[in-house]
Amino acid sequence: MSIMIFAPSPYPMDAFFVLVRETGFEIHRNVQAPDAMIGMALVSAMTMACQALIDVKLPTGQVRPVTQNVMVIAESGDRKTTVDGLLYAPFRDHDMQALVLYKAALETYQAERDWWESKNNGLRRAIAKSARKSESADEVKAEMAEHAKSKPKMPRRRILMRQDITARAIMEVLEGDGESIAIATDEGQVLFKSGAMTNLGLLNRVWDSPNVLSLDRADLDQVMVMNPRVSISIMTQPDVLKAYLEKRGSVAKGSGHWARYLVGWPVSTRGFRWVNSNEAVWEHLPAFQVRIKELLAKQEAMYESGAVEREIIEFTDDAKVRWFAQAGKTEWMLRPGDYLDDINDFGSKAMEIVARLAAVLHYFGGEAGKITVDTLERAISIVSWHVDEYKRLFSPQFTLPQDQLDAQAVAAYLRNHIWQGPGSNSFVAKNHLLRNGPVRGRDRLDPALKVLEHQGAICIVVAPKDKKRYVQLNNNHFGAI
């Protein structure tokens, strides 16, 4: 885990298996959205497709859900809605079809209920008539008891994707055993203003997935929720998140709510996207969507059977050894003054999040048997990126020294005013930076340039003729963000 200096490193897209990885690269080429936004949306989509079907058995022996909470912070214009639409399309199609089937089933139910109630009322009248005549009603009572067994059941509107939802509504849609939903939005303001985000305790509990939750309703029976599965996916603009944090930030942090999230604030691609006149070619995304549809169909078949039994995914012996080794390293970094000390809330949950993600990678990828060391390493790589991001965004003590703040400003200037795009050979005279850049004075510019050199963003070259110093931009670095 490397300490972040001024911006996140490229998202570890290579850690995904082939289909997911190539889908991510394809979206990045065609949409040119920030890489981390795409990578995190892939994590959410895979999780949502798997969470109703599997659990993971930690090397410690605990069986845990594979649900994940994800929050992407991105500027307006970074194509959040486009990425959301591409990767979540199978879920929305599923929900639309489910809604059509529900309406048809509701009409059938209402007709059957009317008939059932009509006959039930007739039996009640027969019992009343027998009572008035002081005749035995045993035969009619037996018929009524048998009739009660055939009472129609109201169909369930099983919609996976939810957005503006209250805490009460969450409990009601999860009523029963093993229900699964995803609270997802590409406009964080909608969710932050919803009733769900005013009851963080409930959201924390459904992430932990207790065996039983209950809600007492006045005038109605108690709502019983057993083994629920809930993931949250938020794409939000910085100002929207800032407004929420100013209002409820201390509660969200103090309750450990953010510690249950994979967070990321990728560098914006606005202004650096190239215009491609050719029609986008989609080769891998359709296959990714097909895999999601397969898992959703399997989920529907499970619910229709009435037997909610999730497959428990375990680790191989070698993977257990590797998991414990990483867990020991993580625990060591929680010590006072060490890397995870100031984000110990997230650090304490990191290894469970790793296990959850490893199980999703394994199952979504169609891997047979138990989770291997290779799959576990992929999950560790992804979560390690998010550990650094969590520290960068939420650490109360993580303040940058002046040279790194200056490096951030210089990097932004180079990106916005000097870099000429993919495949370019961009450079600028150092004196030009002194006169026109955001950091004036050699005593501050030189340390800032050293930070950028250390990061591999630039190199300082001396022209052979005039002996002037130039800042040459590393195209691989600027082209990757």
mmCIF file of N, CA and C in Angstrom, residues 25-34 38 78-80 82-83 86 269 273 280 282:
data_model
loop_
_atom_site.group_PDB
_atom_site.id
_atom_site.type_symbol
_atom_site.label_atom_id
_atom_site.label_comp_id
_atom_site.label_asym_id
_atom_site.label_seq_id
_atom_site.Cartn_x
_atom_site.Cartn_y
_atom_site.Cartn_z
ATOM 1 N N PHE A 25 -11.658 -1.826 -19.949
ATOM 2 C CA PHE A 25 -10.823 -1.126 -20.928
ATOM 3 C C PHE A 25 -11.654 -0.643 -22.116
ATOM 4 N N GLU A 26 -12.637 -1.446 -22.517
ATOM 5 C CA GLU A 26 -13.489 -1.086 -23.648
ATOM 6 C C GLU A 26 -14.321 0.149 -23.328
ATOM 7 N N ILE A 27 -14.899 0.193 -22.129
ATOM 8 C CA ILE A 27 -15.670 1.372 -21.724
ATOM 9 C C ILE A 27 -14.758 2.588 -21.630
ATOM 10 N N HIS A 28 -13.550 2.375 -21.122
ATOM 11 C CA HIS A 28 -12.606 3.492 -21.004
ATOM 12 C C HIS A 28 -12.268 4.060 -22.390
ATOM 13 N N ARG A 29 -12.086 3.175 -23.377
ATOM 14 C CA ARG A 29 -11.787 3.638 -24.736
ATOM 15 C C ARG A 29 -12.975 4.362 -25.353
ATOM 16 N N ASN A 30 -14.160 3.799 -25.200
ATOM 17 C CA ASN A 30 -15.328 4.329 -25.908
ATOM 18 C C ASN A 30 -15.999 5.504 -25.204
ATOM 19 N N VAL A 31 -15.954 5.511 -23.885
ATOM 20 C CA VAL A 31 -16.634 6.554 -23.116
ATOM 21 C C VAL A 31 -15.653 7.599 -22.601
ATOM 22 N N GLN A 32 -14.422 7.174 -22.306
ATOM 23 C CA GLN A 32 -13.358 8.040 -21.799
ATOM 24 C C GLN A 32 -13.733 8.657 -20.449
ATOM 25 N N ALA A 33 -14.419 7.880 -19.650
ATOM 26 C CA ALA A 33 -14.692 8.274 -18.269
ATOM 27 C C ALA A 33 -13.478 7.913 -17.413
ATOM 28 N N PRO A 34 -13.352 8.468 -16.208
ATOM 29 C CA PRO A 34 -12.225 8.124 -15.327
ATOM 30 C C PRO A 34 -12.166 6.623 -15.058
ATOM 31 N N ILE A 38 -15.103 3.601 -13.670
ATOM 32 C CA ILE A 38 -15.469 2.387 -14.401
ATOM 33 C C ILE A 38 -15.179 1.155 -13.553
ATOM 34 N N ASP A 78 -18.283 14.108 -16.047
ATOM 35 C CA ASP A 78 -17.352 12.975 -16.120
ATOM 36 C C ASP A 78 -18.042 11.687 -16.591
ATOM 37 N N ARG A 79 -19.279 11.818 -17.066
ATOM 38 C CA ARG A 79 -20.016 10.718 -17.706
ATOM 39 C C ARG A 79 -20.404 9.613 -16.736
ATOM 40 N N LYS A 80 -20.819 10.038 -15.548
ATOM 41 C CA LYS A 80 -21.324 9.085 -14.565
ATOM 42 C C LYS A 80 -22.543 8.346 -15.098
ATOM 43 N N THR A 82 -23.518 7.818 -18.146
ATOM 44 C CA THR A 82 -23.213 6.911 -19.253
ATOM 45 C C THR A 82 -22.677 5.587 -18.737
ATOM 46 N N VAL A 83 -21.717 5.652 -17.812
ATOM 47 C CA VAL A 83 -21.153 4.427 -17.238
ATOM 48 C C VAL A 83 -22.228 3.652 -16.490
ATOM 49 N N LEU A 86 -24.552 1.833 -18.973
ATOM 50 C CA LEU A 86 -23.964 0.680 -19.660
ATOM 51 C C LEU A 86 -23.871 -0.539 -18.757
ATOM 52 N N THR A 269 -11.397 13.391 -16.451
ATOM 53 C CA THR A 269 -10.884 13.290 -17.822
ATOM 54 C C THR A 269 -11.394 14.433 -18.689
ATOM 55 N N ARG A 273 -10.360 14.330 -23.340
ATOM 56 C CA ARG A 273 -10.982 13.285 -24.133
ATOM 57 C C ARG A 273 -10.842 13.645 -25.612
ATOM 58 N N ALA A 280 -18.654 3.615 -31.945
ATOM 59 C CA ALA A 280 -18.050 2.783 -30.900
ATOM 60 C C ALA A 280 -18.298 1.306 -31.185
ATOM 61 N N TRP A 282 -18.470 -2.400 -29.571
ATOM 62 C CA TRP A 282 -18.657 -3.074 -28.289
ATOM 63 C C TRP A 282 -18.525 -4.578 -28.494
#
